[in-house]
PDB file of C-alpha atoms and ligand atoms in Angstrom:
ATOM      1  CA  UNK A   1      -3.102 -14.932  11.951  1.00 84.00           C
ATOM      2  CA  UNK A   2      -6.656 -13.935  12.612  1.00 89.00           C
ATOM      3  CA  UNK A   3      -7.566 -11.308  10.024  1.00 92.00           C
ATOM      4  CA  UNK A   4     -10.972  -9.720  10.012  1.00 91.00           C
ATOM      5  CA  UNK A   5     -12.639  -7.167   7.856  1.00 91.00           C
ATOM      6  CA  UNK A   6     -13.835  -4.334  10.090  1.00 94.00           C
ATOM      7  CA  UNK A   7     -15.326  -1.575   7.995  1.00 93.00           C
ATOM      8  CA  UNK A   8     -15.027   0.650   4.944  1.00 92.00           C
ATOM      9  CA  UNK A   9     -14.969   4.410   4.652  1.00 92.00           C
ATOM     10  CA  UNK A  10     -16.094   6.244   1.556  1.00 88.00           C
ATOM     11  CA  UNK A  11     -15.941   9.754   3.040  1.00 89.00           C
ATOM     12  CA  UNK A  12     -13.554  11.445   5.481  1.00 91.00           C
ATOM     13  CA  UNK A  13     -16.220  11.592   8.181  1.00 93.00           C
ATOM     14  CA  UNK A  14     -16.613   7.823   7.997  1.00 94.00           C
ATOM     15  CA  UNK A  15     -13.000   7.164   8.929  1.00 95.00           C
ATOM     16  CA  UNK A  16     -12.964   5.053  12.095  1.00 95.00           C
ATOM     17  CA  UNK A  17     -10.532   5.781  14.924  1.00 95.00           C
ATOM     18  CA  UNK A  18      -8.246   3.100  16.279  1.00 96.00           C
ATOM     19  CA  UNK A  19      -5.596   2.916  18.945  1.00 95.00           C
ATOM     20  CA  UNK A  20      -3.726   0.069  17.339  1.00 96.00           C
ATOM     21  CA  UNK A  21      -0.860   0.755  14.941  1.00 97.00           C
ATOM     22  CA  UNK A  22      -2.053   1.002  11.356  1.00 98.00           C
ATOM     23  CA  UNK A  23      -0.392  -0.055   8.116  1.00 98.00           C
ATOM     24  CA  UNK A  24      -1.569   1.834   5.045  1.00 97.00           C
ATOM     25  CA  UNK A  25      -1.334   0.089   1.664  1.00 97.00           C
ATOM     26  CA  UNK A  26      -1.302   2.416  -1.302  1.00 95.00           C
ATOM     27  CA  UNK A  27      -0.862   1.725  -4.979  1.00 94.00           C
ATOM     28  CA  UNK A  28      -2.009   2.233  -8.507  1.00 91.00           C
ATOM     29  CA  UNK A  29      -4.762  -0.115  -9.763  1.00 88.00           C
ATOM     30  CA  UNK A  30      -3.397  -3.410 -11.011  1.00 92.00           C
ATOM     31  CA  UNK A  31      -0.115  -3.037  -9.167  1.00 95.00           C
ATOM     32  CA  UNK A  32      -0.751  -6.275  -7.290  1.00 95.00           C
ATOM     33  CA  UNK A  33      -2.030  -4.829  -4.014  1.00 94.00           C
ATOM     34  CA  UNK A  34      -4.762  -7.396  -3.409  1.00 92.00           C
ATOM     35  CA  UNK A  35      -2.420 -10.231  -4.234  1.00 94.00           C
ATOM     36  CA  UNK A  36       0.199  -8.867  -1.870  1.00 96.00           C
ATOM     37  CA  UNK A  37      -2.260  -8.383   0.983  1.00 94.00           C
ATOM     38  CA  UNK A  38      -3.484 -11.919   0.573  1.00 93.00           C
ATOM     39  CA  UNK A  39       0.061 -13.286   0.432  1.00 95.00           C
ATOM     40  CA  UNK A  40       1.081 -11.273   3.459  1.00 95.00           C
ATOM     41  CA  UNK A  41      -1.834 -12.498   5.521  1.00 91.00           C
ATOM     42  CA  UNK A  42      -1.860 -16.022   4.163  1.00 87.00           C
ATOM     43  CA  UNK A  43      -5.384 -15.565   2.864  1.00 78.00           C
ATOM     44  CA  UNK A  44      -6.953 -16.355  -0.460  1.00 74.00           C
ATOM     45  CA  UNK A  45      -9.438 -13.613  -0.914  1.00 74.00           C
ATOM     46  CA  UNK A  46      -9.330 -10.924   1.663  1.00 71.00           C
ATOM     47  CA  UNK A  47      -9.163  -7.622  -0.099  1.00 57.00           C
ATOM     48  CA  UNK A  48     -12.182  -7.738  -2.308  1.00 60.00           C
ATOM     49  CA  UNK A  49     -14.506  -5.310  -0.607  1.00 54.00           C
ATOM     50  CA  UNK A  50     -15.641  -2.387  -2.698  1.00 50.00           C
ATOM     51  CA  UNK A  51     -13.981  -3.562  -5.860  1.00 54.00           C
ATOM     52  CA  UNK A  52     -17.113  -3.976  -7.889  1.00 53.00           C
ATOM     53  CA  UNK A  53     -16.820  -1.695 -10.921  1.00 52.00           C
ATOM     54  CA  UNK A  54     -18.804   1.485 -10.498  1.00 49.00           C
ATOM     55  CA  UNK A  55     -18.891   1.223  -6.740  1.00 54.00           C
ATOM     56  CA  UNK A  56     -17.637   4.134  -4.653  1.00 58.00           C
ATOM     57  CA  UNK A  57     -13.941   3.981  -3.935  1.00 75.00           C
ATOM     58  CA  UNK A  58     -13.448   3.118  -0.287  1.00 86.00           C
ATOM     59  CA  UNK A  59     -10.713   2.583   2.226  1.00 92.00           C
ATOM     60  CA  UNK A  60     -11.162  -0.885   3.675  1.00 93.00           C
ATOM     61  CA  UNK A  61     -10.030  -1.621   7.215  1.00 95.00           C
ATOM     62  CA  UNK A  62      -8.973  -4.998   8.550  1.00 95.00           C
ATOM     63  CA  UNK A  63      -7.649  -6.061  11.922  1.00 95.00           C
ATOM     64  CA  UNK A  64      -4.953  -8.649  12.410  1.00 95.00           C
ATOM     65  CA  UNK A  65      -5.113 -10.481  15.733  1.00 94.00           C
ATOM     66  CA  UNK A  66      -6.826  -7.390  17.112  1.00 95.00           C
ATOM     67  CA  UNK A  67      -3.380  -5.828  17.365  1.00 96.00           C
ATOM     68  CA  UNK A  68      -2.717  -4.202  14.034  1.00 97.00           C
ATOM     69  CA  UNK A  69      -4.993  -2.340  11.661  1.00 97.00           C
ATOM     70  CA  UNK A  70      -4.489  -2.735   8.000  1.00 96.00           C
ATOM     71  CA  UNK A  71      -5.901  -0.104   5.671  1.00 96.00           C
ATOM     72  CA  UNK A  72      -6.336  -0.897   1.998  1.00 94.00           C
ATOM     73  CA  UNK A  73      -6.578   2.359   0.073  1.00 92.00           C
ATOM     74  CA  UNK A  74      -8.419   2.407  -3.225  1.00 87.00           C
ATOM     75  CA  UNK A  75      -6.207   1.714  -6.219  1.00 85.00           C
ATOM     76  CA  UNK A  76      -5.640   4.864  -8.198  1.00 82.00           C
ATOM     77  CA  UNK A  77      -4.631   5.405 -11.801  1.00 76.00           C
ATOM     78  CA  UNK A  78      -7.129   5.195 -14.562  1.00 62.00           C
ATOM     79  CA  UNK A  79      -9.912   5.533 -12.000  1.00 54.00           C
ATOM     80  CA  UNK A  80      -8.730   8.820 -10.644  1.00 53.00           C
ATOM     81  CA  UNK A  81      -8.678  10.317 -14.125  1.00 55.00           C
ATOM     82  CA  UNK A  82     -12.438  10.187 -13.997  1.00 59.00           C
ATOM     83  CA  UNK A  83     -13.574  13.443 -12.461  1.00 63.00           C
ATOM     84  CA  UNK A  84     -15.878  11.766 -10.025  1.00 61.00           C
ATOM     85  CA  UNK A  85     -13.237   9.554  -8.498  1.00 62.00           C
ATOM     86  CA  UNK A  86     -10.729  12.382  -8.275  1.00 64.00           C
ATOM     87  CA  UNK A  87     -13.263  14.476  -6.450  1.00 71.00           C
ATOM     88  CA  UNK A  88     -13.745  11.825  -3.782  1.00 71.00           C
ATOM     89  CA  UNK A  89     -10.343  10.211  -3.696  1.00 76.00           C
ATOM     90  CA  UNK A  90      -8.129  13.214  -3.075  1.00 79.00           C
ATOM     91  CA  UNK A  91     -10.052  14.785  -0.138  1.00 84.00           C
ATOM     92  CA  UNK A  92     -10.321  11.381   1.478  1.00 86.00           C
ATOM     93  CA  UNK A  93      -6.607  10.671   1.174  1.00 88.00           C
ATOM     94  CA  UNK A  94      -5.733  14.172   2.369  1.00 89.00           C
ATOM     95  CA  UNK A  95      -7.600  13.512   5.599  1.00 93.00           C
ATOM     96  CA  UNK A  96      -6.576   9.883   5.875  1.00 94.00           C
ATOM     97  CA  UNK A  97      -2.812  10.493   5.845  1.00 94.00           C
ATOM     98  CA  UNK A  98      -2.945  12.553   9.008  1.00 93.00           C
ATOM     99  CA  UNK A  99      -4.126   9.662  11.163  1.00 94.00           C
ATOM    100  CA  UNK A 100      -1.820   9.568  14.169  1.00 94.00           C
ATOM    101  CA  UNK A 101      -1.795   5.769  14.528  1.00 96.00           C
ATOM    102  CA  UNK A 102      -0.305   5.082  11.081  1.00 97.00           C
ATOM    103  CA  UNK A 103       3.085   3.437  11.473  1.00 97.00           C
ATOM    104  CA  UNK A 104       3.946   2.772   7.831  1.00 97.00           C
ATOM    105  CA  UNK A 105       2.850   3.906   4.424  1.00 98.00           C
ATOM    106  CA  UNK A 106       3.470   0.985   2.117  1.00 98.00           C
ATOM    107  CA  UNK A 107       3.678   2.329  -1.415  1.00 98.00           C
ATOM    108  CA  UNK A 108       3.310  -0.489  -3.895  1.00 98.00           C
ATOM    109  CA  UNK A 109       4.806  -0.098  -7.315  1.00 98.00           C
ATOM    110  CA  UNK A 110       5.120  -2.461 -10.281  1.00 98.00           C
ATOM    111  CA  UNK A 111       8.890  -2.866 -10.646  1.00 98.00           C
ATOM    112  CA  UNK A 112       8.689  -2.696 -14.454  1.00 98.00           C
ATOM    113  CA  UNK A 113       7.139   0.746 -14.578  1.00 97.00           C
ATOM    114  CA  UNK A 114       8.524   4.232 -14.154  1.00 97.00           C
ATOM    115  CA  UNK A 115       6.810   6.482 -11.657  1.00 97.00           C
ATOM    116  CA  UNK A 116       4.176   8.712 -13.140  1.00 94.00           C
ATOM    117  CA  UNK A 117       3.367  12.150 -11.878  1.00 92.00           C
ATOM    118  CA  UNK A 118       0.502  10.953  -9.731  1.00 89.00           C
ATOM    119  CA  UNK A 119       2.737   8.313  -8.040  1.00 94.00           C
ATOM    120  CA  UNK A 120       5.366  10.927  -7.350  1.00 95.00           C
ATOM    121  CA  UNK A 121       2.914  13.434  -5.946  1.00 92.00           C
ATOM    122  CA  UNK A 122       1.355  10.844  -3.684  1.00 93.00           C
ATOM    123  CA  UNK A 123       4.656   9.465  -2.377  1.00 96.00           C
ATOM    124  CA  UNK A 124       5.927  12.961  -1.743  1.00 95.00           C
ATOM    125  CA  UNK A 125       2.833  13.797   0.241  1.00 94.00           C
ATOM    126  CA  UNK A 126       3.016  10.573   2.260  1.00 95.00           C
ATOM    127  CA  UNK A 127       6.759  10.910   2.816  1.00 95.00           C
ATOM    128  CA  UNK A 128       6.198  14.271   4.417  1.00 94.00           C
ATOM    129  CA  UNK A 129       4.145  12.575   7.124  1.00 93.00           C
ATOM    130  CA  UNK A 130       6.370   9.513   7.599  1.00 93.00           C
ATOM    131  CA  UNK A 131       9.200   7.943   5.626  1.00 89.00           C
ATOM    132  CA  UNK A 132       7.567   5.472   3.265  1.00 97.00           C
ATOM    133  CA  UNK A 133       8.257   1.827   2.536  1.00 98.00           C
ATOM    134  CA  UNK A 134       8.574   1.337  -1.205  1.00 98.00           C
ATOM    135  CA  UNK A 135       7.272  -2.120  -2.085  1.00 98.00           C
ATOM    136  CA  UNK A 136       8.251  -3.178  -5.580  1.00 98.00           C
ATOM    137  CA  UNK A 137       5.808  -5.780  -6.884  1.00 98.00           C
ATOM    138  CA  UNK A 138       5.927  -8.504  -9.553  1.00 98.00           C
ATOM    139  CA  UNK A 139       9.682  -8.950  -9.396  1.00 98.00           C
ATOM    140  CA  UNK A 140       9.246 -12.399 -10.958  1.00 98.00           C
ATOM    141  CA  UNK A 141       8.771 -10.523 -14.246  1.00 98.00           C
ATOM    142  CA  UNK A 142      12.375  -9.330 -14.349  1.00 98.00           C
ATOM    143  CA  UNK A 143      15.767 -10.986 -14.249  1.00 98.00           C
ATOM    144  CA  UNK A 144      17.999 -10.269 -11.302  1.00 96.00           C
ATOM    145  CA  UNK A 145      20.106  -7.948 -13.405  1.00 98.00           C
ATOM    146  CA  UNK A 146      17.160  -6.055 -14.847  1.00 98.00           C
ATOM    147  CA  UNK A 147      15.744  -5.742 -11.347  1.00 98.00           C
ATOM    148  CA  UNK A 148      18.944  -4.219 -10.051  1.00 98.00           C
ATOM    149  CA  UNK A 149      18.871  -1.571 -12.771  1.00 98.00           C
ATOM    150  CA  UNK A 150      15.195  -0.792 -12.259  1.00 98.00           C
ATOM    151  CA  UNK A 151      15.700  -0.442  -8.536  1.00 98.00           C
ATOM    152  CA  UNK A 152      18.591   1.962  -9.016  1.00 98.00           C
ATOM    153  CA  UNK A 153      16.607   4.030 -11.469  1.00 98.00           C
ATOM    154  CA  UNK A 154      13.517   4.250  -9.279  1.00 98.00           C
ATOM    155  CA  UNK A 155      15.473   5.122  -6.157  1.00 98.00           C
ATOM    156  CA  UNK A 156      17.474   7.754  -8.012  1.00 98.00           C
ATOM    157  CA  UNK A 157      14.184   9.318  -9.015  1.00 98.00           C
ATOM    158  CA  UNK A 158      12.902   9.320  -5.422  1.00 98.00           C
ATOM    159  CA  UNK A 159      16.098  11.050  -4.335  1.00 97.00           C
ATOM    160  CA  UNK A 160      15.760  13.539  -7.138  1.00 97.00           C
ATOM    161  CA  UNK A 161      12.241  14.553  -6.148  1.00 97.00           C
ATOM    162  CA  UNK A 162      12.973  14.425  -2.421  1.00 97.00           C
ATOM    163  CA  UNK A 163      10.751  11.554  -1.341  1.00 97.00           C
ATOM    164  CA  UNK A 164      11.843  10.121   1.984  1.00 93.00           C
ATOM    165  CA  UNK A 165      11.860   6.346   2.028  1.00 96.00           C
ATOM    166  CA  UNK A 166      13.003   4.121   4.848  1.00 97.00           C
ATOM    167  CA  UNK A 167      12.928   0.671   3.235  1.00 98.00           C
ATOM    168  CA  UNK A 168      12.706  -0.817  -0.231  1.00 98.00           C
ATOM    169  CA  UNK A 169      11.213  -4.288  -0.442  1.00 98.00           C
ATOM    170  CA  UNK A 170      11.245  -6.482  -3.550  1.00 98.00           C
ATOM    171  CA  UNK A 171       8.263  -8.808  -3.729  1.00 98.00           C
ATOM    172  CA  UNK A 172       6.427 -11.311  -5.847  1.00 98.00           C
ATOM    173  CA  UNK A 173       3.111 -12.566  -4.545  1.00 97.00           C
ATOM    174  CA  UNK A 174       3.049 -15.081  -7.336  1.00 96.00           C
ATOM    175  CA  UNK A 175       6.410 -16.637  -6.464  1.00 97.00           C
ATOM    176  CA  UNK A 176       6.179 -15.829  -2.759  1.00 97.00           C
ATOM    177  CA  UNK A 177       9.366 -13.774  -2.838  1.00 98.00           C
ATOM    178  CA  UNK A 178      10.037 -11.068  -0.269  1.00 98.00           C
ATOM    179  CA  UNK A 179       6.735 -11.710   1.476  1.00 98.00           C
ATOM    180  CA  UNK A 180       8.219 -13.099   4.668  1.00 97.00           C
ATOM    181  CA  UNK A 181      10.680 -10.203   4.801  1.00 98.00           C
ATOM    182  CA  UNK A 182       7.885  -7.684   4.430  1.00 98.00           C
ATOM    183  CA  UNK A 183       5.818  -9.444   7.083  1.00 97.00           C
ATOM    184  CA  UNK A 184       8.789  -9.423   9.454  1.00 97.00           C
ATOM    185  CA  UNK A 185       9.325  -5.728   8.865  1.00 97.00           C
ATOM    186  CA  UNK A 186       5.843  -4.282   9.152  1.00 97.00           C
ATOM    187  CA  UNK A 187       3.628  -6.841  10.845  1.00 96.00           C
ATOM    188  CA  UNK A 188       5.480  -9.168  13.194  1.00 94.00           C
ATOM    189  CA  UNK A 189       6.802  -6.461  15.543  1.00 94.00           C
ATOM    190  CA  UNK A 190       3.225  -5.569  16.455  1.00 93.00           C
ATOM    191  CA  UNK A 191       1.952  -9.110  16.792  1.00 92.00           C
ATOM    192  CA  UNK A 192       4.364 -10.119  19.521  1.00 83.00           C
ATOM    193  CA  UNK A 193       2.911 -10.423  23.013  1.00 69.00           C
ATOM    194  CA  UNK A 194       3.438  -7.404  25.165  1.00 55.00           C
ATOM    195  CA  UNK A 195       5.711  -9.081  27.727  1.00 48.00           C
TER     196      UNK A 195
HETATM  197  P1  GDP B   1      -4.546  -4.676  -7.525  1.00 82.22           P
HETATM  198  O1  GDP B   1      -5.463  -4.083  -8.551  1.00 82.22           O
HETATM  199  O2  GDP B   1      -3.414  -3.763  -7.213  1.00 82.22           O
HETATM  200  O3  GDP B   1      -5.240  -5.166  -6.289  1.00 82.22           O
HETATM  201  O4  GDP B   1      -3.837  -5.926  -8.234  1.00 82.22           O
HETATM  202  P2  GDP B   1      -4.154  -7.494  -8.194  1.00 82.22           P
HETATM  203  O5  GDP B   1      -3.598  -8.124  -6.985  1.00 82.22           O
HETATM  204  O6  GDP B   1      -5.608  -7.713  -8.473  1.00 82.22           O
HETATM  205  O7  GDP B   1      -3.245  -7.964  -9.424  1.00 82.22           O
HETATM  206  C1  GDP B   1      -3.339  -7.373 -10.697  1.00 82.22           C
HETATM  207  C2  GDP B   1      -2.798  -8.339 -11.743  1.00 82.22           C
HETATM  208  O8  GDP B   1      -1.416  -8.565 -11.526  1.00 82.22           O
HETATM  209  C3  GDP B   1      -3.456  -9.723 -11.700  1.00 82.22           C
HETATM  210  O9  GDP B   1      -3.571 -10.195 -13.015  1.00 82.22           O
HETATM  211  C4  GDP B   1      -2.485 -10.556 -10.905  1.00 82.22           C
HETATM  212  O10 GDP B   1      -2.526 -11.914 -11.243  1.00 82.22           O
HETATM  213  C5  GDP B   1      -1.150  -9.942 -11.300  1.00 82.22           C
HETATM  214  N1  GDP B   1      -0.150 -10.082 -10.230  1.00 82.22           N
HETATM  215  C6  GDP B   1      -0.291  -9.745  -8.930  1.00 82.22           C
HETATM  216  N2  GDP B   1       0.831 -10.026  -8.230  1.00 82.22           N
HETATM  217  C7  GDP B   1       1.722 -10.538  -9.104  1.00 82.22           C
HETATM  218  C8  GDP B   1       3.068 -11.025  -8.980  1.00 82.22           C
HETATM  219  O11 GDP B   1       3.693 -11.048  -7.922  1.00 82.22           O
HETATM  220  N3  GDP B   1       3.653 -11.457 -10.146  1.00 82.22           N
HETATM  221  C9  GDP B   1       3.010 -11.463 -11.349  1.00 82.22           C
HETATM  222  N4  GDP B   1       3.692 -11.885 -12.404  1.00 82.22           N
HETATM  223  N5  GDP B   1       1.739 -11.029 -11.483  1.00 82.22           N
HETATM  224  C10 GDP B   1       1.103 -10.571 -10.390  1.00 82.22           C
END
């Protein structure tokens, strides 16, 4: 896979336009998004742009084999609580989600945690555009039985609040679990040759 960093956007007007299908990766800070992107792409250190503390929160765009665009949205959570970040993050995401070439919203979530209000609001908003893919991360931290219970609880909550999801993937970047399955679901279909 030939993955290249293309550009970053810090404001809505900087969002580039692409014809290729686009995968949007969304998640709270520390959820394991960088690790997952690197595992998915077989890279060691791809998603590090704009992560210097204090730097403006940006959406980073990558291309894979020139056929798929991958958008890494800024991790939210404790950052967004700061007024400054909230001011920039929300308008940017509001505009971003309407991009017509997005094929999947991949919502990453640490399998050990309950959803917080901000996760729920975001997933609801994304799910109104397209059914989301819920990607549970760090599954190596739980036993199979615990995982089953967590999954049931989280999905029950999504149903309760009316978030439309199409797939639920269980992953561990550390143990390389569920990575191939995720790649086969969201990436491989677009990397095949046209004929
Ligand atoms: P990001 O802030 O969402 O990009 O998260 P990172 O990929 O930087 O990971 C945050 C922390 O979680 C780091 O300490 C990682 O080592 C750890 N981490 C990431 N993926 C996994 C995983 O699959 N399993 C475990 N146990 N830890 C992980």
